[in-house]
Coordinates of C-alpha atoms in Angstrom, one line a residue:
M1 CA 0.0 -0.1 0.0
S2 CA 1.1 3.3 -0.7
N3 CA 1.7 6.6 1.9
F4 CA -1.8 8.0 1.1
F5 CA -1.3 10.7 3.5
S6 CA 0.9 13.6 3.7
K7 CA 3.2 13.3 7.0
A8 CA 3.2 15.5 9.9
E9 CA 5.8 16.9 12.4
V10 CA 4.7 16.3 16.2
T11 CA 6.7 17.7 18.9
S12 CA 8.4 15.7 22.1
S13 CA 5.3 16.1 24.2
G14 CA 3.3 14.5 21.0
R15 CA 2.1 17.8 19.8
P16 CA 1.5 18.9 16.5
V17 CA 4.1 21.7 15.3
L18 CA 1.9 24.2 13.6
L19 CA 2.3 26.5 10.8
H20 CA 3.0 30.0 10.6
N21 CA 0.1 31.3 10.9
E22 CA -2.2 28.1 12.0
V23 CA -4.1 28.4 14.5
E24 CA -6.8 24.7 15.7
C25 CA -10.0 25.1 15.7
H26 CA -11.8 21.4 16.7
L27 CA -10.7 17.8 18.4
L28 CA -12.2 14.5 18.0
S29 CA -10.9 11.6 19.5
A30 CA -10.8 7.8 17.8
V31 CA -11.3 8.8 14.9
D32 CA -10.3 6.4 12.3
L33 CA -9.8 7.9 8.1
E34 CA -10.2 6.0 5.4
P35 CA -10.0 6.0 1.8
E36 CA -12.2 4.5 -0.3
D37 CA -9.9 2.4 -2.1
H38 CA -8.6 0.2 0.9
R39 CA -6.1 -2.2 -1.3
H40 CA -4.0 0.8 -2.6
F41 CA -4.1 3.3 0.6
S42 CA -3.2 1.9 4.1
L43 CA -5.6 3.0 6.6
L44 CA -5.5 5.2 10.0
K45 CA -7.2 3.7 12.8
S46 CA -8.0 5.1 16.1
G47 CA -6.4 8.4 16.2
L48 CA -7.0 12.0 17.6
L49 CA -8.1 14.5 14.4
I50 CA -6.9 17.9 15.1
L51 CA -8.9 20.5 12.7
T52 CA -6.6 23.9 12.5
T53 CA -6.8 26.7 9.4
H54 CA -5.3 24.7 7.1
R55 CA -5.0 21.1 7.6
L56 CA -6.6 18.0 9.5
I57 CA -4.4 16.5 11.7
W58 CA -4.7 13.1 12.6
L59 CA -2.4 11.8 16.0
P60 CA -1.7 8.0 16.6
S61 CA -3.1 6.8 19.9
S62 CA -0.4 6.7 22.9
S63 CA -1.7 3.2 23.2
A64 CA -1.8 2.1 19.3
S65 CA -0.3 -2.1 19.2
T66 CA 1.7 -0.5 15.7
P67 CA 3.1 1.9 15.6
T68 CA 1.8 4.8 13.3
S69 CA 3.5 8.0 12.0
A70 CA 1.0 11.3 12.1
S71 CA -0.1 12.2 9.1
A72 CA -2.4 15.4 7.8
I73 CA -4.2 16.4 4.8
P74 CA -3.9 20.0 3.6
L75 CA -7.2 21.6 3.4
A76 CA -5.7 23.3 0.3
A77 CA -5.9 19.6 -0.9
I78 CA -10.1 19.0 -0.5
S79 CA -12.0 19.5 -3.6
H80 CA -16.0 18.6 -1.7
I81 CA -17.5 18.1 1.7
F82 CA -20.1 16.8 1.5
S83 CA -23.3 17.3 3.9
S84 CA -24.2 15.1 6.4
K85 CA -27.3 13.1 5.9
K86 CA -29.7 11.9 9.1
S87 CA -31.2 8.7 8.3
L88 CA -32.8 5.2 10.5
K89 CA -29.8 4.3 9.6
S90 CA -27.3 6.6 11.2
V91 CA -28.9 6.0 14.5
F92 CA -27.6 2.8 14.8
H93 CA -23.8 2.9 13.8
S94 CA -20.7 5.4 14.4
P95 CA -20.7 9.2 13.1
R96 CA -19.5 9.7 9.6
I97 CA -17.6 13.0 7.9
R98 CA -17.3 11.9 4.3
F99 CA -14.8 14.8 2.0
Q100 CA -13.3 14.5 -1.3
V101 CA -9.2 14.8 -1.4
L102 CA -7.0 15.5 -4.6
V103 CA -4.7 12.5 -5.3
S104 CA -1.4 13.6 -7.9
S105 CA 0.0 10.9 -10.2
D106 CA 2.1 9.3 -7.7
G107 CA -0.5 8.1 -5.6
R108 CA 0.0 11.2 -2.1
V109 CA -3.0 13.6 -1.5
F110 CA -1.9 16.5 -3.5
D111 CA 0.3 19.5 -0.9
P112 CA 0.7 23.2 -2.5
S113 CA 3.0 24.2 0.0
S114 CA 5.9 20.9 -1.1
G115 CA 4.7 20.8 -4.8
S116 CA 4.1 17.3 -4.4
G117 CA 1.3 16.6 -8.0
S118 CA -0.9 19.5 -9.5
S119 CA -4.2 19.8 -8.9
S120 CA -5.7 20.0 -12.2
G121 CA -2.3 17.6 -13.8
S122 CA -3.2 14.6 -16.2
G123 CA -2.6 12.4 -14.0
S124 CA -4.3 13.4 -10.8
R125 CA -7.3 12.2 -9.6
S126 CA -9.9 12.7 -6.4
V127 CA -10.7 10.3 -3.6
V128 CA -13.3 10.2 -1.4
V129 CA -12.6 9.9 2.1
T130 CA -14.6 8.6 5.1
A131 CA -13.8 9.8 9.2
V132 CA -15.3 7.5 11.1
I133 CA -15.7 9.2 14.9
R134 CA -15.6 6.4 17.3
G135 CA -15.4 8.2 20.1
K136 CA -17.4 10.7 21.8
G137 CA -17.3 14.1 20.7
D138 CA -19.4 17.1 19.0
C139 CA -19.7 15.5 15.5
D140 CA -22.2 18.2 14.4
G141 CA -19.6 21.4 16.2
F142 CA -16.6 19.6 14.1
L143 CA -19.0 19.6 10.5
V144 CA -19.5 22.9 11.3
K145 CA -15.8 24.4 11.7
F146 CA -15.1 21.7 9.2
W147 CA -16.8 24.0 6.6
D148 CA -15.7 27.4 8.2
S149 CA -12.1 26.9 7.7
W150 CA -12.4 25.4 4.2
R151 CA -14.5 28.8 3.0
A152 CA -11.9 30.2 4.8
R153 CA -9.1 29.8 3.0
A154 CA -6.3 30.5 5.7
W155 CA -3.7 28.7 3.7
E156 CA -3.8 31.7 1.0
T157 CA -3.6 34.8 3.1
T158 CA -0.1 33.0 4.7
K159 CA 1.0 33.3 1.0
T160 CA -0.1 36.5 0.1
S161 CA 1.3 38.3 3.2
S162 CA 4.8 36.6 3.1
S163 CA 5.2 36.2 -0.4
G164 CA 3.8 40.3 0.0
S165 CA 7.2 41.6 1.7
G166 CA 9.2 40.2 -1.5
S167 CA 7.2 41.6 -4.1
A168 CA 6.7 45.0 -2.4
S169 CA 10.2 46.1 -1.9
G170 CA 10.5 44.8 -5.5
S171 CA 8.2 46.8 -7.2
G172 CA 9.0 49.6 -4.6
A173 CA 12.4 49.5 -6.2
A174 CA 11.4 49.4 -10.1
T175 CA 8.7 52.4 -9.4
G176 CA 11.3 54.0 -7.2
I177 CA 13.6 54.2 -10.2
G178 CA 11.6 54.8 -13.2
G179 CA 7.6 55.4 -11.8
G180 CA 8.5 59.2 -12.1
L181 CA 7.3 62.3 -10.2
Y182 CA 3.5 60.8 -9.7
S183 CA 2.8 57.1 -8.6
S184 CA 0.1 54.9 -9.3
D185 CA -3.0 55.9 -7.4
G186 CA -2.2 60.2 -8.9
S187 CA -0.4 61.1 -5.4
V188 CA 2.6 62.9 -5.8
R189 CA 5.1 61.2 -4.7
M190 CA 7.4 61.8 -1.5
V191 CA 11.0 61.4 -2.3
G192 CA 14.3 61.6 0.2
V193 CA 14.2 61.8 3.6
A194 CA 10.7 63.8 3.1
G195 CA 9.3 60.2 1.8
I196 CA 11.2 58.1 4.9
L197 CA 9.7 60.2 7.9
R198 CA 6.3 59.9 5.6
K199 CA 6.5 55.7 5.0
E200 CA 7.4 55.5 9.1
Q201 CA 4.8 57.6 10.1
E202 CA 2.0 55.8 8.4
M203 CA 3.3 52.9 9.7
W204 CA 3.2 54.4 13.3
E205 CA -0.1 55.5 12.9
S206 CA -1.1 52.1 11.5
T207 CA 0.0 50.2 14.4
D208 CA -1.4 52.7 16.5
K209 CA -4.6 51.8 15.0
S210 CA -4.5 48.1 15.5
L211 CA -3.1 48.2 19.5
Q212 CA -6.6 50.9 20.2
D213 CA -8.7 48.1 18.2
A214 CA -7.5 45.4 19.7
F215 CA -8.0 46.7 23.6
Q216 CA -11.6 48.4 22.8
D217 CA -13.3 45.5 24.1
L218 CA -11.9 41.8 24.7
N219 CA -13.8 40.1 21.2
A220 CA -11.7 42.7 19.8
L221 CA -8.3 41.7 21.4
M222 CA -9.3 37.6 20.9
S223 CA -9.7 38.4 16.9
K224 CA -7.0 40.4 16.6
A225 CA -4.5 38.1 19.2
K226 CA -2.3 37.0 16.0
E227 CA -1.8 40.2 15.0
M228 CA -1.1 41.4 18.4
V229 CA 1.8 38.4 18.3
M230 CA 3.6 39.3 14.8
L231 CA 3.3 42.4 16.0
A232 CA 5.5 41.7 19.2
E233 CA 7.6 40.0 17.6
K234 CA 8.7 42.8 15.1
M235 CA 9.0 45.0 17.7
R236 CA 11.3 42.5 19.6
Q237 CA 13.6 42.3 16.9
K238 CA 13.5 46.0 16.1
L239 CA 14.7 46.1 19.6
L240 CA 17.6 43.6 19.4
S241 CA 18.3 45.7 15.9
G242 CA 18.3 49.2 17.9
T243 CA 20.7 47.0 20.5
S244 CA 23.4 46.2 19.0
S245 CA 24.0 48.9 16.6
Q246 CA 24.1 51.5 19.7
T247 CA 25.6 49.3 22.2
S248 CA 28.1 52.2 22.9
G249 CA 25.6 55.2 23.6
T250 CA 23.5 53.3 26.2
N251 CA 24.0 53.0 29.9
D252 CA 23.3 49.8 31.8
E253 CA 19.9 51.1 33.0
D254 CA 19.0 51.6 29.7
M255 CA 20.0 48.6 28.7
G256 CA 18.2 46.6 31.7
S257 CA 14.5 48.5 30.5
K258 CA 15.3 46.7 26.8
E259 CA 16.5 43.7 28.1
E260 CA 13.0 43.3 29.5
M261 CA 11.6 44.7 27.5
Q262 CA 12.3 41.9 25.1
D263 CA 11.9 39.1 27.6
W264 CA 7.9 40.7 27.7
L265 CA 7.5 40.4 24.1
L266 CA 9.3 37.2 23.8
S267 CA 6.5 35.8 26.0
V268 CA 3.5 37.8 25.0
G269 CA 1.2 34.6 23.4
I270 CA 0.9 31.3 22.2
I271 CA -0.9 31.7 19.0
S272 CA -2.9 28.7 19.3
P273 CA -3.6 27.9 22.6
V274 CA -5.8 25.3 23.3
T275 CA -9.3 25.9 24.9
K276 CA -12.6 24.0 26.6
E277 CA -14.0 25.2 23.1
S278 CA -11.9 23.2 20.7
A279 CA -10.3 20.1 22.5
G280 CA -13.8 19.2 24.2
A281 CA -13.2 16.3 26.7
L282 CA -9.4 15.9 25.7
Y283 CA -9.0 19.6 27.5
H284 CA -7.0 18.9 30.2
Q285 CA -5.0 16.1 27.9
Q286 CA -3.9 18.2 25.2
L287 CA -3.3 20.9 27.3
S288 CA -0.8 18.8 29.3
R289 CA 0.7 18.5 25.8
Q290 CA 0.8 22.3 25.4
L291 CA 2.1 23.1 28.8
A292 CA 5.2 20.6 29.0
D293 CA 6.2 22.5 25.0
F294 CA 5.5 25.7 26.5
V295 CA 7.7 25.1 30.0
R296 CA 11.0 24.2 28.3
I297 CA 12.5 27.3 27.4
P298 CA 11.3 28.8 31.1
L299 CA 13.6 25.6 32.3
E300 CA 16.2 26.4 30.9
S301 CA 16.9 29.8 31.7
A302 CA 15.5 28.5 35.2
G303 CA 18.0 26.2 36.1
G304 CA 16.2 22.9 34.9
M305 CA 13.6 23.8 37.9
I306 CA 11.1 26.1 38.1
N307 CA 8.0 27.3 40.9
L308 CA 5.1 25.5 39.9
I309 CA 3.6 28.8 40.6
D310 CA 6.2 31.2 38.5
A311 CA 5.3 28.6 35.8
Y312 CA 1.3 29.3 36.0
C313 CA 1.7 33.0 35.7
L314 CA 4.3 32.9 33.0
F315 CA 1.7 30.3 30.9
N316 CA -1.0 32.1 31.9
R317 CA 0.5 35.0 30.7
A318 CA 1.3 33.5 26.9
R319 CA -2.2 32.6 26.4
G320 CA -3.2 36.1 26.9
T321 CA -7.3 36.2 27.5
E322 CA -7.5 32.2 26.8
L323 CA -6.9 31.9 30.7
I324 CA -6.9 29.0 33.1
S325 CA -7.7 27.6 36.7
P326 CA -4.8 26.7 39.2
D327 CA -7.0 23.6 39.2
D328 CA -6.5 23.0 35.3
M329 CA -2.7 23.8 35.7
L330 CA -2.4 21.4 38.5
Q331 CA -4.0 18.8 37.0
A332 CA -2.4 19.2 33.8
C333 CA 0.9 18.6 35.5
S334 CA 0.0 15.5 36.8
L335 CA -1.1 13.7 33.4
W336 CA 2.6 14.4 32.7
E337 CA 3.3 10.9 34.9
K338 CA 1.1 9.3 31.5
F339 CA 2.4 10.8 29.0
D340 CA 6.1 10.4 27.8
V341 CA 7.1 14.3 27.9
P342 CA 10.8 15.5 29.0
V343 CA 9.0 17.4 32.4
M344 CA 7.8 16.2 35.8
L345 CA 5.9 17.1 38.3
R346 CA 8.2 16.8 42.0
K347 CA 6.8 18.0 45.5
F348 CA 9.1 18.7 48.3
D349 CA 8.5 17.5 51.5
S350 CA 7.7 21.2 52.8
G351 CA 5.1 20.6 50.6
V352 CA 6.3 23.2 47.7
M353 CA 6.0 22.2 43.7
V354 CA 8.1 22.5 41.3
I355 CA 8.6 21.7 37.3
Q356 CA 11.6 20.2 36.7
N357 CA 14.0 18.1 33.6
K358 CA 13.6 14.3 33.5
S359 CA 17.2 14.5 33.1
H360 CA 18.0 17.1 36.0
S361 CA 20.0 16.1 38.8
D362 CA 20.0 16.4 42.4
E363 CA 23.4 14.5 42.5
E364 CA 25.1 17.8 40.7
V365 CA 23.7 20.5 43.2
F366 CA 24.4 18.7 46.2
A367 CA 27.9 18.9 44.6
R368 CA 28.1 22.8 43.6
I369 CA 26.0 23.3 46.9
K370 CA 29.0 20.7 48.7
S371 CA 32.0 23.2 46.6
L372 CA 30.1 26.2 48.1
V373 CA 29.8 25.3 51.5
T374 CA 33.5 23.7 51.7
K375 CA 34.9 27.2 51.6
P376 CA 36.9 28.8 53.9
E377 CA 34.4 31.9 54.6
A378 CA 31.0 29.2 54.4
L379 CA 33.0 26.7 57.2
R380 CA 33.3 30.0 59.5
T381 CA 30.3 31.4 58.9
G382 CA 27.7 29.1 56.7
I383 CA 25.4 30.4 53.8
S384 CA 21.8 31.2 53.5
P385 CA 19.0 30.7 50.9
T386 CA 20.6 33.6 49.4
D387 CA 24.5 32.5 48.9
A388 CA 22.8 29.3 47.4
A389 CA 20.2 31.2 45.1
M390 CA 23.9 32.7 43.8
T391 CA 25.8 30.3 42.9
L392 CA 22.9 28.3 41.6
G393 CA 21.5 30.7 39.3
I394 CA 18.1 30.1 41.1
A395 CA 15.3 31.5 43.3
P396 CA 15.8 31.9 47.1
A397 CA 12.7 29.5 47.9
M398 CA 14.1 26.7 45.7
A399 CA 17.5 27.1 47.0
K400 CA 15.7 26.9 50.8
E401 CA 14.4 23.8 49.3
H402 CA 17.8 22.4 47.9
L403 CA 19.6 23.3 50.6
L404 CA 17.0 20.9 53.4
T405 CA 16.8 18.6 51.3
A406 CA 20.9 18.2 51.4
E407 CA 20.5 18.2 54.9
S408 CA 17.7 14.8 54.5
K409 CA 20.1 13.3 52.8
G410 CA 23.3 13.8 55.6
L411 CA 25.6 16.3 53.5
L412 CA 24.9 19.6 55.6
C413 CA 24.1 20.8 59.2
R414 CA 21.0 23.6 59.3
D415 CA 21.2 26.3 62.6
I416 CA 18.6 28.0 63.4
S417 CA 18.8 31.6 64.5
P418 CA 17.0 35.3 64.5
D419 CA 18.6 35.7 61.4
G420 CA 17.4 32.8 59.5
F421 CA 18.9 29.5 58.7
R422 CA 22.7 29.1 58.2
F423 CA 24.1 25.8 56.9
Y424 CA 27.1 24.3 57.6
I425 CA 28.7 21.4 56.5
N426 CA 28.4 18.1 58.3
L427 CA 31.6 17.3 60.4
F428 CA 30.0 14.3 61.9
P429 CA 30.8 11.1 59.4
E430 CA 34.0 11.5 59.7
I431 CA 34.2 11.9 63.5
D432 CA 35.1 8.3 64.6
P433 CA 33.1 7.1 67.9
C434 CA 35.6 4.6 69.4
N435 CA 38.1 7.7 68.7
M436 CA 36.4 10.8 69.1
Y437 CA 39.2 12.6 70.3
F438 CA 41.3 12.3 67.2
V439 CA 41.8 14.2 64.4
K440 CA 42.9 13.4 60.7
D441 CA 45.6 15.5 58.8
Y442 CA 43.2 15.5 56.1
G443 CA 39.5 15.9 54.9
I444 CA 37.0 18.1 55.8
C445 CA 36.9 18.6 59.7
S446 CA 40.6 18.9 59.4
T447 CA 39.6 21.8 56.9
W448 CA 36.8 22.8 59.3
I449 CA 39.2 23.4 62.6
K450 CA 42.1 25.5 60.5
A451 CA 39.7 27.5 58.5
V452 CA 37.9 28.3 61.9
S453 CA 41.4 28.6 63.6
T454 CA 42.9 31.8 61.5
T455 CA 40.1 33.6 62.7
G456 CA 41.1 33.9 66.6
K457 CA 37.6 35.8 67.5
N458 CA 35.7 33.3 69.1
A459 CA 36.4 31.6 72.1
F460 CA 33.7 28.9 72.1
L461 CA 35.2 27.8 68.8
N462 CA 39.2 27.8 69.8
Q463 CA 38.0 25.4 73.1
F464 CA 36.2 23.1 71.1
I465 CA 39.1 22.9 69.0
S466 CA 41.5 22.7 71.7
I467 CA 38.5 19.0 72.7
F468 CA 40.0 17.7 69.4
T469 CA 43.7 19.0 69.4
D470 CA 44.7 17.3 73.3

């Protein structure tokens, strides 16, 4: 059998990799895709069917017995969608959605993006594909959005916008050379510095109008979400280029504000957030996978571990108006145990919950803590969670959890005072119960005695040292 469907890329958590400006619209579970010619084309059994503005994406079930790759059908390859007919027979079998797909001469679905085949070539033909919905889902709602996405033809808008910048620059150069004093609409052409300033002003006026329209009310904000994300990315790139060209003329405060603005713009939004409306009963499963993809970058910048509350704030800020509740966040994280994702939810003995990479190693953190606590100054005065936070590059609250964990492992000892917690290296493992007054010439205990004896300021410590040396 030939590989009838196009391949689709997925993330490490099993979420589909969306194209430029592609947005998810609806999901259905336990769906079979059956081309009418079963003898020449392969069937796809019991998978997740995702409708986007550009494609139909089929993802295999995680419990499938035979490995199957993710597949896709571009909406541009669909020539007709059949209306559903209600009959007595349809009551007793699974709901079905039938549509007609253009097939190239090599027996694959026509894909305009890759140029495989031709929709009007002599060797092309059409094949009817039936989607059999065996799971629980809103089949009628899916069909309505299927019609809307197919008629909207968003993929053509994407092509026009992407090719418009290149063609505009070429046509602008051509008209600038031989276009004369007047433009195509009869107005006087602005040239030189005045033309550049006029063009810059028009661009900012258009940007200001988009911002005003977007923040006018909630519905306008949601409809302008994609435009706002693209605008934020353009502003971030402008800041980056400005920073590189004006580094010598800016102070540290300006540089810090620019970096803060870049970080804020970078996390402005997820173009296609998972919602209850689009995912239905699969909401928490798909939210869990999208969250696993989202926290990858924050985890890298936070050293492999991030507080659950911080992740919740970052994720909600990126989702824009599609906010989620703390219960949804916690349930999405708890589902990671069932999925093959590179992150996990961890709960410390104190009750603090964090998200960390599965590759994160406590032994590596303990080694860095040990190297910090065995420094001469730390041997005399100990370390605080703030000291450990500066060394590990994490928040003080997270550093305190690591120090408490190291204490439970026997690496550290804790001293509680009015000034807070102080942690010291644990010397008891080097003390021989049978000969408590014997101190080795090497080891941590010997190093601690030398470090403390150099101060000569603490009579109690000097008396304690004399117990070992007498």
